[in-house]
Amino acid sequence: MPSKYPPMGWNSWDCYGAAVTEETVRKNAVYMAEHLKEFGWEYIVVDIQWARPSAVDHSYEAFAGLTMDEFGRLTPALNRFPSAAGGAGFAPLAEYIHSLGLKFGIHIMRGMPRMAAHRHLPIEGSSYFCHTAADPHSICMWNPDMYGLKCELPEARAYYDSIFRLYAGWGVDFVKCDDIAREYPHCRKEIEVISEACRACGREMVLSLSPGPAPLEEAEHLKRYADMWRITDDFWDEWRLLKGMFEREEKWCIHAGPDHWPDADMLPIGALRQCEDPEERTHFTQAEQRTMMTLWCMARSPLMIGGELPKTDAFTLRLLTNAPLLAIDKESWCAHPVCASDTACCWIAPRKDGKGCYAAVFNLADEEQILSFPADALEAGCASATELWSGQPADGSLSATLPPHDAAVWQITF
Amino acid sequence: MPSKYPPMGWNSWDCYGAAVTEETVRKNAVYMAEHLKEFGWEYIVVDIQWARPSAVDHSYEAFAGLTMDEFGRLTPALNRFPSAAGGAGFAPLAEYIHSLGLKFGIHIMRGMPRMAAHRHLPIEGSSYFCHTAADPHSICMWNPDMYGLKCELPEARAYYDSIFRLYAGWGVDFVKCDDIAREYPHCRKEIEVISEACRACGREMVLSLSPGPAPLEEAEHLKRYADMWRITDDFWDEWRLLKGMFEREEKWCIHAGPDHWPDADMLPIGALRQCEDPEERTHFTQAEQRTMMTLWCMARSPLMIGGELPKTDAFTLRLLTNAPLLAIDKESWCAHPVCASDTACCWIAPRKDGKGCYAAVFNLADEEQILSFPADALEAGCASATELWSGQPADGSLSATLPPHDAAVWQITF
Amino acid sequence: MPSKYPPMGWNSWDCYGAAVTEETVRKNAVYMAEHLKEFGWEYIVVDIQWARPSAVDHSYEAFAGLTMDEFGRLTPALNRFPSAAGGAGFAPLAEYIHSLGLKFGIHIMRGMPRMAAHRHLPIEGSSYFCHTAADPHSICMWNPDMYGLKCELPEARAYYDSIFRLYAGWGVDFVKCDDIAREYPHCRKEIEVISEACRACGREMVLSLSPGPAPLEEAEHLKRYADMWRITDDFWDEWRLLKGMFEREEKWCIHAGPDHWPDADMLPIGALRQCEDPEERTHFTQAEQRTMMTLWCMARSPLMIGGELPKTDAFTLRLLTNAPLLAIDKESWCAHPVCASDTACCWIAPRKDGKGCYAAVFNLADEEQILSFPADALEAGCASATELWSGQPADGSLSATLPPHDAAVWQITF
Amino acid sequence: MPSKYPPMGWNSWDCYGAAVTEETVRKNAVYMAEHLKEFGWEYIVVDIQWARPSAVDHSYEAFAGLTMDEFGRLTPALNRFPSAAGGAGFAPLAEYIHSLGLKFGIHIMRGMPRMAAHRHLPIEGSSYFCHTAADPHSICMWNPDMYGLKCELPEARAYYDSIFRLYAGWGVDFVKCDDIAREYPHCRKEIEVISEACRACGREMVLSLSPGPAPLEEAEHLKRYADMWRITDDFWDEWRLLKGMFEREEKWCIHAGPDHWPDADMLPIGALRQCEDPEERTHFTQAEQRTMMTLWCMARSPLMIGGELPKTDAFTLRLLTNAPLLAIDKESWCAHPVCASDTACCWIAPRKDGKGCYAAVFNLADEEQILSFPADALEAGCASATELWSGQPADGSLSATLPPHDAAVWQITF
């Protein structure tokens, strides 16, 4: 699986919901290529409902007509993705993204469209039919489109092979599979079949599982069958949710490593919810955004930007291009919290090259605090240290005066 | 708190139960001084029931007479600890241990003797009385001797101050407090009061809390108020219990650090249960003993030998004097499992000096397996490696043919 | 609601499963009219899947074609119910049943056919459409045909009104509504809407809710909105299930009364599972059948025969025509157990006319026992008593030698 | 067991707590004999702590000195019960109560005084000792005096035999055993041993178990081993508690019968909490008191007056001497609720003589309501009816205008 480091990119959900269009995707890709690519950002991911012509916002529609081919495989809605005309699917868009030096990803729901089963359509590349693969009792609790598959049957594998064959032909590099990561135990087999179809399709793809929270006790299964998986339900720009992530990351931190990354979800920063209001910006304070970026990097979560990139403001751009901070993802390992309370938290992350470590302190309280990283926890000492948000060297102790919800993180040499 | 590294020593419970005597303690101390001290072993701990004259094995006795002073503080039973005569308490024995270059520890139960309360005895150094400090509803589920204290009252602190004052006078270096580590939430305050009395007594003592399993969600409280705490119920020489420790250590590993060590309990090796049968030896295989020592060292658990030291055989002695293995405790940090299943488990532990790491594989199956440490997990590479049980260099891969329940552990340089 | 006494009748499920046909229904009705009607038996109920042309046994079929009208209302499969041709529905069959002096019932699933929603069909008698009434997330766990409705919307009431209007036009006297009785809390509102549509349809119908176990804590809701409801999952001819019914009836007994009858499910006696094997007979012993009939009558459960009536043997016929026993249903009230153990149970039921009571003893053990009804429990004394299975007067005490799983029941006068 | 009907009497707890004295008991007994006896009231029960000289109110005292004989059996504190002097125990007081035509009861805790075990006292009438019968781990959660016994040992039966022998000698007619009724499963055996000692002691005594709530699933065990048992924790004069009793009585009603009476606890009416404040009266409204008496009588709960009898006011006296109401206890059976909601409840109780029934309606709402008993539930009809609080005949329907929390109850003839 192609994720030596935590994947970095952009996803359409936070800014466009179900209503993302080709035009939007292209302009976000252009921005990434010009401003972010050099810092490691590379994936452009089209999120949910790209096969529904009627989508206009973040909501779903019961019994909506979805575009699909004669084999019950969803295809882009032509009114929203015109380059898909003539049966081209996402191939032209993927080709464009690739031409910018970036990678292309799509969202899928587990299962097949309900109407593919009700219509008794054939499964491409096989002698099976959709209605024998579909399980009429396996539905999603929050989206009305699909039936899960009877994964103990070869018909199910045939259907999943048929869609990954299609995606490989389109040039897809990243698949976010939804309605599955928290659906243990009943989706255990479906995860395995999807993972195997993905790996066998002839093109290297990152397989990302949503939504969370995935169950901690399934960590080993997830590590084996997915590149990344959500450890939380949808994450948005609310302090309550960000604060809650500290407990989640504490539980999951020991499970992060090459090709298996616990995913704290997208970064809801910059211009969000644009289909509802083009003036909308993140509700996070700057302090909270620093805290989020620091925690995601220390815990080595994948980094997927949620905001509309062409509207990126100067603060957000600096946040996304802090090279020493982003380096934590690649240079550190074995990170974990060393202390935690309702008002403060500290994390440590050794550097792989043995030349030092990273140490972070988080102010989780609603008032300013002076916080120090506990000296005892630096068992190998601290010859020098630089704080990565200010760029300033530490003088003596690892201590910082932090506004509410803010963070400091030091790069330490022994 | 004086535990920069996980404490190492010997405890009387596994070999003598409630019936340990001064003579036994002395001869075990002599053995340690002569054979083990140079490898870091230093604590000699007298376990439970030293105040009961009638103790003969591992069992307790309801409504037994216990020796105590006029302030309701337990004192050593003179028939078992003759040097305690004349009110000397454990001072002569401690002095002897210290003369061997070792440290001296004792076991206590939380609370006070029931009879101290029923007799309305005064509390030393205060104007309070035992019967107002004792809580008649706070009893131990498995031992009939004591009442817990009403820790919201100053009487309780006065009583605990009075016993730690006594222990400091005796020269105690280590206190194992029982009936408390898993007794959350009702013993939360009692832990705090005991910890504060211990720290205020004028002598540096390691505070160890038993029995487990302590609740994981209380990790921060335990880290603050204790040097070590049991993460498991009593551990004995059964493979089922050893196998179960892998899951416990996975949960607790991120909480190990200077002055706060999750404790996997004593090492039941060598000559055990001597009060029942002088021929008894550990039921663990040699492979299982290697697995235990490897896991305890990788997870940095305290190491407390359970067997009677003078009867130590050659295999056990090598086990306890494998210097490169024991060094893991002091040289590594941030250890955690990188994969785990019902049949195998792998752990990694970075070295603090950045010159490499330790990697271990465990065969948890009942048949021989060839096990390899996953190459991906060595993110910084592996220039060379030495297996620490065999002393042999690794040739190419980190792979080992392991008998059932055995382990291999490599010291790796980048 | 038209159930002053617990309903008595026949239901097609136990003998024909999903494959019942018109011919079968007619011949069972004829038998009932000739042999059972005089003892109070009156309902003839066509159970599940009468709209599926392909049904051949007790199983269901995913994505099967169902017969329905242009308003998404299921209609009888013409290959199985030929008199329904020309849009007549069940009217001709109902008319025939009525001509025999009996009453006619049908089974329905809550909700509407999935295809009615996917096809966006109109709702009869309204300006609404099926796809806005259907809830794509509300499915049955064991049958693939239907979607539940969004019962907070007027569309849902419109749809349920439309089907009950149809049934009233057919002449239906009894509706067994399935996938609903144990589906609290999410089907609470659906029960209310169905109940109101049933009562408002212009024809008096018994409303029976399945399957169980309905939750005891919803007893008052059930009493208000239904005539009878299942207190158990499907009941079949296994002693384990019959024995388990004693505990269920103990919990529900105080909730039995006019127009609200806890339902212990059909009587699996006589010729069962005829679509699988025409030689099949009940696996219950004669003793067990007496126990079942006694318990159902004492607890005043509805009585629905499951066996194929024309194949009724002499023993079964006597069982179904024991007039003094069947009278318990109508003459008693306030029944309850007076003692219960794993091996025996006693029930008492006062007569409404004050002239005495009924007392039953049940041998739940696997060996013969002599059982006595406790004299203390007969607070008003016992002037004389007759055992209703043997027809013999009691001599002195209420005591019986009972084979395994057998019962005795006395009619007592004070 | 001597409780053909639910016991009726007076208990000292509600008015005197732990501080009841002989003088008080005598004057309450005199009042009962003069004013209440003719209505069926007969038991005078001395509640908890009669062996503690220092008791002054409702509270307990840790490590208090208790009066006991040389066999570890508690005896009345002489400062409070002077007639017990000279080893007479409660015999003189019992004799006095008997002389008034009443019966005498006492409270006990399960187990033995803690000090009897710590002192290693002998057990009367046996060669055993208290410290081998006592279980040091079996304590009461709310009272500090006793240890439960090791009931699998003959020592335990010997001790319980010894105390019931003492009580039989004193002339005790009623024993309320505390710390036991809700202590399943660990006190199951202790209940059996106490019950057997009680029945074998040579004097007929009512055995009452406290405190509740006893577990419903142990109904058969309780029916076998006790005459009455609490179905609730301590009941006081709060509407919240009274309202909650309706749900408890619904669950327990089928278990009431001769020699086994679910007990809703004392009637907190009249002059309560006299040791704290001699002016204290019940906080229940008159309406609430009618509701309580009606429910207790319909459900056939034991009736134990909590108020100080000599201070009984006119209203309370009428409440306690409503002969037709109190007759429900003896004349009815098989009572149960017929409908229940958060705002109203109806109960029915057939008369044993078949000449009619009782029907009650309860206004559980906080505002006045007109409530009718459901006509359907009177399956045998209603020729005439008299409301028992007003004494008025019903005109046509069973309907009443009820103030908040009030009740009406009709005696109905068919």
CSV table of C-alpha atoms in Angstrom, one decimal, chain D residues 145-351:
chain,number,residue,atom,x,y,z
D,145,ASP,CA,-22.5,-2.9,64.1
D,146,MET,CA,-22.5,-6.4,62.7
D,147,TYR,CA,-20.7,-9.1,60.8
D,148,GLY,CA,-22.8,-11.5,58.6
D,149,LEU,CA,-22.3,-15.2,59.2
D,150,LYS,CA,-20.7,-17.9,57.2
D,151,CYS,CA,-24.0,-19.6,56.5
D,152,GLU,CA,-22.5,-22.7,54.9
D,153,LEU,CA,-21.1,-23.6,58.4
D,154,PRO,CA,-23.0,-25.3,61.2
D,155,GLU,CA,-21.6,-22.5,63.5
D,156,ALA,CA,-23.9,-20.0,61.7
D,157,ARG,CA,-27.0,-22.0,62.3
D,158,ALA,CA,-26.0,-22.5,65.9
D,159,TYR,CA,-25.7,-18.8,66.4
D,160,TYR,CA,-29.1,-18.0,64.7
D,161,ASP,CA,-30.7,-20.8,66.7
D,162,SER,CA,-29.3,-19.2,69.9
D,163,ILE,CA,-30.8,-15.8,69.2
D,164,PHE,CA,-34.3,-17.1,68.1
D,165,ARG,CA,-34.3,-19.3,71.3
D,166,LEU,CA,-33.7,-16.1,73.2
D,167,TYR,CA,-36.5,-14.3,71.4
D,168,ALA,CA,-38.9,-17.2,71.8
D,169,GLY,CA,-38.2,-17.0,75.5
D,170,TRP,CA,-38.9,-13.3,75.5
D,171,GLY,CA,-42.3,-13.9,73.8
D,172,VAL,CA,-41.5,-12.2,70.5
D,173,ASP,CA,-44.2,-12.5,67.9
D,174,PHE,CA,-42.7,-10.7,65.0
D,175,VAL,CA,-39.0,-10.3,63.8
D,176,LYS,CA,-38.0,-7.7,61.3
D,177,CYS,CA,-34.6,-8.8,60.0
D,178,ASP,CA,-32.6,-6.0,58.4
D,179,ASP,CA,-29.7,-5.7,55.9
D,180,ILE,CA,-30.9,-8.7,54.0
D,181,ALA,CA,-33.9,-8.4,51.7
D,182,ARG,CA,-32.1,-6.7,48.8
D,183,GLU,CA,-28.8,-8.5,49.5
D,184,TYR,CA,-29.2,-11.2,46.9
D,185,PRO,CA,-27.4,-13.3,45.8
D,186,HIS,CA,-24.9,-13.3,48.6
D,187,CYS,CA,-27.5,-13.4,51.4
D,188,ARG,CA,-29.6,-16.1,49.8
D,189,LYS,CA,-28.3,-18.8,52.2
D,190,GLU,CA,-28.4,-16.4,55.2
D,191,ILE,CA,-32.1,-15.9,54.5
D,192,GLU,CA,-32.7,-19.6,54.5
D,193,VAL,CA,-30.8,-20.2,57.7
D,194,ILE,CA,-32.5,-17.4,59.5
D,195,SER,CA,-35.9,-18.6,58.3
D,196,GLU,CA,-35.3,-22.1,59.4
D,197,ALA,CA,-34.0,-21.0,62.8
D,198,CYS,CA,-37.2,-18.8,63.2
D,199,ARG,CA,-39.5,-21.7,62.3
D,200,ALA,CA,-37.7,-24.1,64.6
D,201,CYS,CA,-37.6,-21.9,67.6
D,202,GLY,CA,-40.8,-23.2,69.2
D,203,ARG,CA,-42.8,-20.0,69.0
D,204,GLU,CA,-44.8,-18.7,66.0
D,205,MET,CA,-43.3,-15.5,64.6
D,206,VAL,CA,-43.9,-13.4,61.6
D,207,LEU,CA,-40.6,-13.0,59.7
D,208,SER,CA,-40.2,-9.7,57.9
D,209,LEU,CA,-37.2,-8.9,55.7
D,210,SER,CA,-35.7,-5.5,55.1
D,211,PRO,CA,-34.6,-3.3,53.4
D,212,GLY,CA,-35.8,-3.2,49.9
D,213,PRO,CA,-36.0,-3.3,47.1
D,214,ALA,CA,-35.9,-7.1,47.2
D,215,PRO,CA,-35.3,-8.4,43.6
D,216,LEU,CA,-38.4,-9.3,41.8
D,217,GLU,CA,-36.7,-12.4,40.2
D,218,GLU,CA,-36.3,-13.8,43.7
D,219,ALA,CA,-40.1,-13.7,44.4
D,220,GLU,CA,-40.4,-17.5,44.8
D,221,HIS,CA,-37.5,-17.6,47.2
D,222,LEU,CA,-38.9,-14.8,49.3
D,223,LYS,CA,-42.4,-16.4,49.3
D,224,ARG,CA,-40.9,-19.6,50.6
D,225,TYR,CA,-38.7,-18.2,53.3
D,226,ALA,CA,-40.4,-15.1,54.6
D,227,ASP,CA,-43.8,-13.8,55.6
D,228,MET,CA,-43.2,-10.4,54.2
D,229,TRP,CA,-40.4,-8.5,52.5
D,230,ARG,CA,-39.7,-5.0,51.5
D,231,ILE,CA,-40.2,-4.1,47.8
D,232,THR,CA,-38.7,-0.6,48.3
D,233,ASP,CA,-36.0,1.3,50.0
D,234,ASP,CA,-37.1,3.2,53.1
D,235,PHE,CA,-40.4,4.9,52.3
D,236,TRP,CA,-41.0,8.4,53.7
D,237,ASP,CA,-43.6,11.1,53.3
D,238,GLU,CA,-42.6,12.4,49.9
D,239,TRP,CA,-45.0,12.3,46.9
D,240,ARG,CA,-42.1,11.2,44.6
D,241,LEU,CA,-41.7,8.0,46.6
D,242,LEU,CA,-45.5,7.4,46.8
D,243,LYS,CA,-45.9,7.9,43.1
D,244,GLY,CA,-43.0,5.5,42.5
D,245,MET,CA,-44.8,2.8,44.5
D,246,PHE,CA,-47.4,2.3,41.8
D,247,GLU,CA,-44.8,0.8,39.5
D,248,ARG,CA,-43.4,-1.4,42.3
D,249,GLU,CA,-46.8,-2.7,43.3
D,250,GLU,CA,-47.6,-3.4,39.7
D,251,LYS,CA,-44.6,-5.7,39.5
D,252,TRP,CA,-45.2,-7.4,42.8
D,253,CYS,CA,-49.0,-7.7,43.0
D,254,ILE,CA,-49.3,-11.2,41.7
D,255,HIS,CA,-47.0,-12.4,44.5
D,256,ALA,CA,-49.3,-11.4,47.4
D,257,GLY,CA,-51.0,-14.2,49.3
D,258,PRO,CA,-51.3,-15.9,52.7
D,259,ASP,CA,-48.0,-16.1,54.4
D,260,HIS,CA,-46.1,-14.1,51.7
D,261,TRP,CA,-46.8,-10.4,51.5
D,262,PRO,CA,-44.8,-7.9,49.4
D,263,ASP,CA,-44.3,-5.0,51.8
D,264,ALA,CA,-44.5,-1.3,50.7
D,265,ASP,CA,-43.0,-0.2,54.0
D,266,MET,CA,-44.5,1.8,56.9
D,267,LEU,CA,-47.2,4.4,56.7
D,268,PRO,CA,-45.5,7.7,57.4
D,269,ILE,CA,-48.5,9.5,58.8
D,270,GLY,CA,-49.4,11.4,61.9
D,271,ALA,CA,-46.5,12.6,64.2
D,272,LEU,CA,-43.2,11.7,62.7
D,273,ARG,CA,-39.5,12.3,63.5
D,274,GLN,CA,-40.3,13.0,67.2
D,275,CYS,CA,-36.8,12.6,68.4
D,276,GLU,CA,-35.7,15.5,66.1
D,277,ASP,CA,-38.8,17.7,66.5
D,278,PRO,CA,-41.9,17.0,68.6
D,279,GLU,CA,-43.9,19.3,66.3
D,280,GLU,CA,-43.2,17.3,63.2
D,281,ARG,CA,-46.1,15.9,61.3
D,282,THR,CA,-46.4,14.0,58.0
D,283,HIS,CA,-45.7,16.0,54.9
D,284,PHE,CA,-48.3,14.1,53.0
D,285,THR,CA,-51.5,15.9,52.1
D,286,GLN,CA,-54.7,14.3,53.1
D,287,ALA,CA,-55.3,13.3,49.5
D,288,GLU,CA,-51.9,11.6,49.4
D,289,GLN,CA,-52.7,9.7,52.6
D,290,ARG,CA,-55.9,8.4,51.0
D,291,THR,CA,-54.0,7.4,47.9
D,292,MET,CA,-51.4,5.6,50.0
D,293,MET,CA,-54.0,3.7,52.1
D,294,THR,CA,-56.0,2.8,49.0
D,295,LEU,CA,-53.0,1.5,47.2
D,296,TRP,CA,-51.6,-0.4,50.2
D,297,CYS,CA,-55.0,-2.1,50.7
D,298,MET,CA,-55.7,-2.9,47.1
D,299,ALA,CA,-52.2,-4.4,46.8
D,300,ARG,CA,-52.6,-6.1,50.2
D,301,SER,CA,-49.4,-4.7,51.6
D,302,PRO,CA,-48.7,-5.1,55.3
D,303,LEU,CA,-49.8,-1.9,57.2
D,304,MET,CA,-47.4,-0.6,59.7
D,305,ILE,CA,-48.1,2.8,61.2
D,306,GLY,CA,-45.1,5.1,61.5
D,307,GLY,CA,-46.5,8.0,63.5
D,308,GLU,CA,-46.6,8.3,67.3
D,309,LEU,CA,-50.0,7.0,68.2
D,310,PRO,CA,-50.8,9.1,71.2
D,311,LYS,CA,-50.5,12.2,69.0
D,312,THR,CA,-52.9,10.9,66.4
D,313,ASP,CA,-55.2,13.6,65.1
D,314,ALA,CA,-58.8,13.2,64.0
D,315,PHE,CA,-58.1,12.9,60.3
D,316,THR,CA,-55.4,10.3,60.8
D,317,LEU,CA,-57.7,8.3,63.1
D,318,ARG,CA,-60.4,8.2,60.6
D,319,LEU,CA,-57.9,7.1,58.0
D,320,LEU,CA,-56.8,4.2,60.2
D,321,THR,CA,-60.3,3.1,61.2
D,322,ASN,CA,-62.1,3.1,57.8
D,323,ALA,CA,-63.4,-0.4,58.3
D,324,PRO,CA,-64.7,-1.0,54.7
D,325,LEU,CA,-61.4,0.1,53.3
D,326,LEU,CA,-59.4,-2.1,55.6
D,327,ALA,CA,-61.6,-5.0,54.7
D,328,ILE,CA,-60.2,-5.0,51.2
D,329,ASP,CA,-57.1,-6.6,52.7
D,330,LYS,CA,-59.1,-9.6,53.9
D,331,GLU,CA,-61.9,-9.8,51.4
D,332,SER,CA,-60.2,-9.4,48.1
D,333,TRP,CA,-57.6,-11.3,46.0
D,334,CYS,CA,-55.9,-11.3,42.6
D,335,ALA,CA,-55.7,-7.5,42.5
D,336,HIS,CA,-53.8,-5.8,39.7
D,337,PRO,CA,-53.7,-2.5,37.8
D,338,VAL,CA,-55.8,-2.3,34.7
D,339,CYS,CA,-54.3,0.8,33.3
D,340,ALA,CA,-51.4,3.0,34.2
D,341,SER,CA,-49.9,6.2,33.0
D,342,ASP,CA,-47.8,9.0,34.4
D,343,THR,CA,-50.9,10.9,35.5
D,344,ALA,CA,-53.5,8.2,36.4
D,345,CYS,CA,-53.8,4.6,37.5
D,346,CYS,CA,-56.6,2.2,38.0
D,347,TRP,CA,-56.7,-1.0,40.0
D,348,ILE,CA,-59.2,-3.8,40.3
D,349,ALA,CA,-59.5,-6.5,43.0
D,350,PRO,CA,-62.1,-9.3,42.8
D,351,ARG,CA,-63.8,-10.2,46.1
